[in-house]
GROMACS .gro file of C-alpha atoms in nm:
model
  189
    1MET     CA    1   4.727 -10.588 -15.654
    2PHE     CA    2   4.863 -10.204 -15.741
    3GLU     CA    3   4.768 -10.024 -15.427
    4GLY     CA    4   5.033  -9.763 -15.401
    5LYS     CA    5   5.158  -9.845 -15.732
    6PRO     CA    6   5.015  -9.572 -15.997
    7LYS     CA    7   5.275  -9.626 -16.248
    8GLU     CA    8   5.255 -10.000 -16.248
    9LYS     CA    9   4.849  -9.991 -16.283
   10LEU     CA   10   4.880  -9.720 -16.566
   11LEU     CA   11   5.150  -9.998 -16.755
   12GLU     CA   12   4.891 -10.243 -16.681
   13ARG     CA   13   4.543 -10.101 -16.718
   14GLY     CA   14   4.624  -9.793 -16.936
   15VAL     CA   15   4.618  -9.434 -16.811
   16SER     CA   16   4.236  -9.417 -16.790
   17SER     CA   17   4.246  -9.671 -16.551
   18LEU     CA   18   4.342  -9.410 -16.302
   19SER     CA   19   4.184  -9.197 -16.034
   20ASN     CA   20   4.285  -8.786 -16.048
   21ALA     CA   21   4.443  -8.889 -15.710
   22GLU     CA   22   4.685  -9.133 -15.877
   23LEU     CA   23   4.760  -8.922 -16.180
   24ILE     CA   24   4.843  -8.646 -15.930
   25GLU     CA   25   5.061  -8.878 -15.733
   26ILE     CA   26   5.248  -8.960 -16.092
   27LEU     CA   27   5.299  -8.597 -16.146
   28ILE     CA   28   5.448  -8.559 -15.778
   29ASN     CA   29   5.669  -8.866 -15.807
   30THR     CA   30   5.807  -8.865 -15.469
   31GLY     CA   31   5.741  -8.786 -15.129
   32VAL     CA   32   5.858  -8.589 -14.832
   33ARG     CA   33   5.976  -8.667 -14.515
   34ASN     CA   34   5.657  -8.715 -14.317
   35ALA     CA   35   5.422  -8.771 -14.624
   36THR     CA   36   5.400  -9.035 -14.905
   37ALA     CA   37   5.310  -8.891 -15.261
   38SER     CA   38   4.984  -9.051 -15.197
   39GLU     CA   39   4.917  -8.837 -14.885
   40ILE     CA   40   5.022  -8.501 -15.085
   41ALA     CA   41   4.809  -8.606 -15.380
   42ASN     CA   42   4.530  -8.616 -15.176
   43LEU     CA   43   4.613  -8.298 -15.020
   44VAL     CA   44   4.624  -8.106 -15.353
   45LEU     CA   45   4.300  -8.279 -15.473
   46LYS     CA   46   4.142  -8.144 -15.102
   47ARG     CA   47   4.278  -7.787 -15.216
   48SER     CA   48   4.118  -7.785 -15.480
   49ASN     CA   49   3.825  -7.895 -15.363
   50GLY     CA   50   3.831  -8.245 -15.541
   51THR     CA   51   3.805  -8.089 -15.907
   52LEU     CA   52   4.059  -8.050 -16.179
   53SER     CA   53   3.876  -7.734 -16.295
   54ASP     CA   54   3.986  -7.580 -15.961
   55LEU     CA   55   4.299  -7.774 -15.953
   56ALA     CA   56   4.399  -7.572 -16.292
   57ARG     CA   57   4.310  -7.246 -16.154
   58LEU     CA   58   4.592  -7.250 -15.875
   59ASN     CA   59   4.891  -7.053 -15.909
   60VAL     CA   60   5.293  -7.152 -15.793
   61HIS     CA   61   5.216  -6.975 -15.454
   62ASP     CA   62   4.868  -7.171 -15.416
   63LEU     CA   63   5.021  -7.504 -15.459
   64THR     CA   64   5.349  -7.456 -15.267
   65GLN     CA   65   5.130  -7.389 -14.951
   66ILE     CA   66   5.046  -7.731 -14.946
   67ASP     CA   67   5.268  -7.945 -14.699
   68GLY     CA   68   5.491  -8.164 -14.965
   69ILE     CA   69   5.483  -7.963 -15.249
   70GLY     CA   70   5.801  -7.751 -15.334
   71LEU     CA   71   5.845  -7.508 -15.613
   72SER     CA   72   5.944  -7.814 -15.860
   73LYS     CA   73   5.647  -8.007 -15.769
   74ALA     CA   74   5.441  -7.677 -15.829
   75VAL     CA   75   5.591  -7.567 -16.159
   76GLY     CA   76   5.520  -7.925 -16.283
   77ILE     CA   77   5.176  -7.926 -16.190
   78ILE     CA   78   5.135  -7.565 -16.354
   79SER     CA   79   5.277  -7.716 -16.675
   80THR     CA   80   5.084  -8.009 -16.717
   81PHE     CA   81   4.780  -7.811 -16.726
   82GLU     CA   82   4.902  -7.573 -16.977
   83LEU     CA   83   4.991  -7.829 -17.181
   84GLY     CA   84   4.650  -7.972 -17.174
   85ARG     CA   85   4.543  -7.587 -17.301
   86ARG     CA   86   4.775  -7.603 -17.555
   87ARG     CA   87   4.643  -7.926 -17.658
   88TYR     CA   88   4.279  -7.786 -17.716
   89SER     CA   89   4.453  -7.456 -17.918
   90GLU     CA   90   4.601  -7.701 -18.115
   91SER     CA   91   4.286  -7.880 -18.220
   92PHE     CA   92   4.194  -7.552 -18.357
   93SER     CA   93   4.065  -7.584 -18.747
   94PRO     CA   94   4.006  -7.310 -18.911
   95SER     CA   95   3.754  -7.429 -19.153
   96GLU     CA   96   3.553  -7.509 -18.836
   97LYS     CA   97   3.191  -7.466 -18.951
   98ILE     CA   98   2.986  -7.265 -18.666
   99ASP     CA   99   2.630  -7.394 -18.628
  100CYS     CA  100   2.585  -7.354 -18.275
  101SER     CA  101   2.689  -7.216 -17.954
  102SER     CA  102   2.877  -7.576 -17.826
  103VAL     CA  103   3.089  -7.538 -18.088
  104VAL     CA  104   3.202  -7.222 -18.011
  105TYR     CA  105   3.239  -7.366 -17.671
  106GLY     CA  106   3.462  -7.616 -17.787
  107LEU     CA  107   3.710  -7.378 -17.949
  108PHE     CA  108   3.738  -7.187 -17.643
  109ARG     CA  109   3.697  -7.456 -17.328
  110ASP     CA  110   4.082  -7.384 -17.251
  111LEU     CA  111   3.932  -7.016 -17.101
  112ALA     CA  112   3.747  -7.160 -16.837
  113ASP     CA  113   4.081  -7.248 -16.632
  114LEU     CA  114   4.232  -6.943 -16.639
  115PRO     CA  115   4.259  -6.715 -16.344
  116HIS     CA  116   4.206  -6.349 -16.558
  117GLU     CA  117   3.985  -6.227 -16.784
  118THR     CA  118   4.072  -6.263 -17.199
  119PHE     CA  119   3.866  -6.132 -17.531
  120TRP     CA  120   3.864  -6.320 -17.820
  121ILE     CA  121   3.705  -6.294 -18.204
  122LEU     CA  122   3.622  -6.541 -18.417
  123LEU     CA  123   3.584  -6.424 -18.810
  124LEU     CA  124   3.370  -6.589 -18.998
  125LYS     CA  125   3.305  -6.654 -19.375
  126LYS     CA  126   2.936  -6.593 -19.507
  127ASN     CA  127   2.872  -6.987 -19.495
  128ASN     CA  128   2.965  -6.924 -19.103
  129THR     CA  129   3.313  -7.151 -19.128
  130VAL     CA  130   3.615  -7.002 -18.927
  131MET     CA  131   3.843  -6.785 -19.094
  132ALA     CA  132   4.044  -6.714 -18.774
  133LYS     CA  133   4.043  -6.661 -18.381
  134LYS     CA  134   4.236  -6.400 -18.246
  135LYS     CA  135   4.296  -6.278 -17.878
  136ILE     CA  136   4.199  -5.909 -17.855
  137SER     CA  137   4.293  -5.829 -17.499
  138GLU     CA  138   4.402  -6.010 -17.173
  139GLY     CA  139   4.315  -5.838 -16.826
  140GLY     CA  140   4.275  -5.893 -16.460
  141VAL     CA  141   4.084  -6.126 -16.257
  142ASP     CA  142   3.733  -5.920 -16.311
  143GLY     CA  143   3.768  -5.737 -16.639
  144THR     CA  144   3.981  -5.655 -16.959
  145VAL     CA  145   4.021  -5.367 -17.183
  146VAL     CA  146   3.837  -5.399 -17.520
  147ASP     CA  147   3.924  -5.165 -17.793
  148VAL     CA  148   3.628  -5.161 -18.061
  149LYS     CA  149   3.885  -5.020 -18.314
  150ILE     CA  150   4.113  -5.323 -18.252
  151ILE     CA  151   3.825  -5.577 -18.342
  152LEU     CA  152   3.729  -5.422 -18.624
  153LYS     CA  153   4.049  -5.392 -18.807
  154HIS     CA  154   4.093  -5.760 -18.738
  155ALA     CA  155   3.753  -5.794 -18.917
  156LEU     CA  156   3.763  -5.578 -19.194
  157GLY     CA  157   4.165  -5.679 -19.276
  158MET     CA  158   4.074  -6.036 -19.332
  159LEU     CA  159   3.703  -5.943 -19.483
  160SER     CA  160   3.493  -6.145 -19.238
  161SER     CA  161   3.134  -6.146 -19.307
  162SER     CA  162   3.057  -6.199 -18.936
  163ILE     CA  163   3.237  -6.195 -18.603
  164ILE     CA  164   3.174  -6.373 -18.275
  165LEU     CA  165   3.258  -6.236 -17.955
  166ILE     CA  166   3.425  -6.445 -17.676
  167HIS     CA  167   3.532  -6.368 -17.309
  168ASN     CA  168   3.570  -6.608 -17.010
  169HIS     CA  169   3.438  -6.502 -16.639
  170PRO     CA  170   3.730  -6.639 -16.420
  171SER     CA  171   3.429  -6.618 -16.117
  172GLY     CA  172   3.260  -6.886 -16.300
  173ASN     CA  173   2.902  -6.677 -16.315
  174PRO     CA  174   2.801  -6.671 -16.663
  175SER     CA  175   2.584  -6.392 -16.628
  176PRO     CA  176   2.676  -6.087 -16.834
  177SER     CA  177   2.789  -5.758 -16.654
  178HIS     CA  178   2.723  -5.447 -16.727
  179GLN     CA  179   3.026  -5.367 -16.908
  180ASP     CA  180   2.992  -5.692 -17.117
  181ILE     CA  181   2.664  -5.572 -17.224
  182ALA     CA  182   2.764  -5.218 -17.307
  183ILE     CA  183   3.067  -5.361 -17.488
  184THR     CA  184   2.853  -5.608 -17.736
  185LYS     CA  185   2.611  -5.295 -17.819
  186LYS     CA  186   2.919  -5.071 -17.871
  187ILE     CA  187   3.016  -5.322 -18.124
  188LYS     CA  188   2.694  -5.396 -18.266
  189GLU     CA  189   2.626  -5.040 -18.349
   0.00000   0.00000   0.00000
């Protein structure tokens, strides 16, 4: 009944009834001379290994290499993922209590999509509620510069009782590098 008509399916059954390909098809909106929006959406998913995480890491150049994706469609797709990342940032509550690592992950899960490293700190009160989260640095694909003085300035300036260090690995490898271990040790000292 809804084959090839994801907009109608959304209106009839709700947005959660759509597949990833159908959602991308809606973003793409129109096909090109030799491909339908549905075919282009499937090419986009194929280019991103079928995962939204990989799709969120693509840039304008990567997307425009896909047949049927021009600058406008690429910008639309990238903007959609950025809106999703910003939504997670807005949901941050400064009074959030940190009682396990999964709470910290929830506050920073949007970092997983970034194609470059960023380094953040959470500043905590004595009862482990969050006072603030601060971005310390942003770098390249395999590193970022961290200045201990800036971290301490934020921590002491807000009279925080403790801090949590956070940074992402765009490679997806969660193992700490030698530099990660060294900077953590330096900050601890």
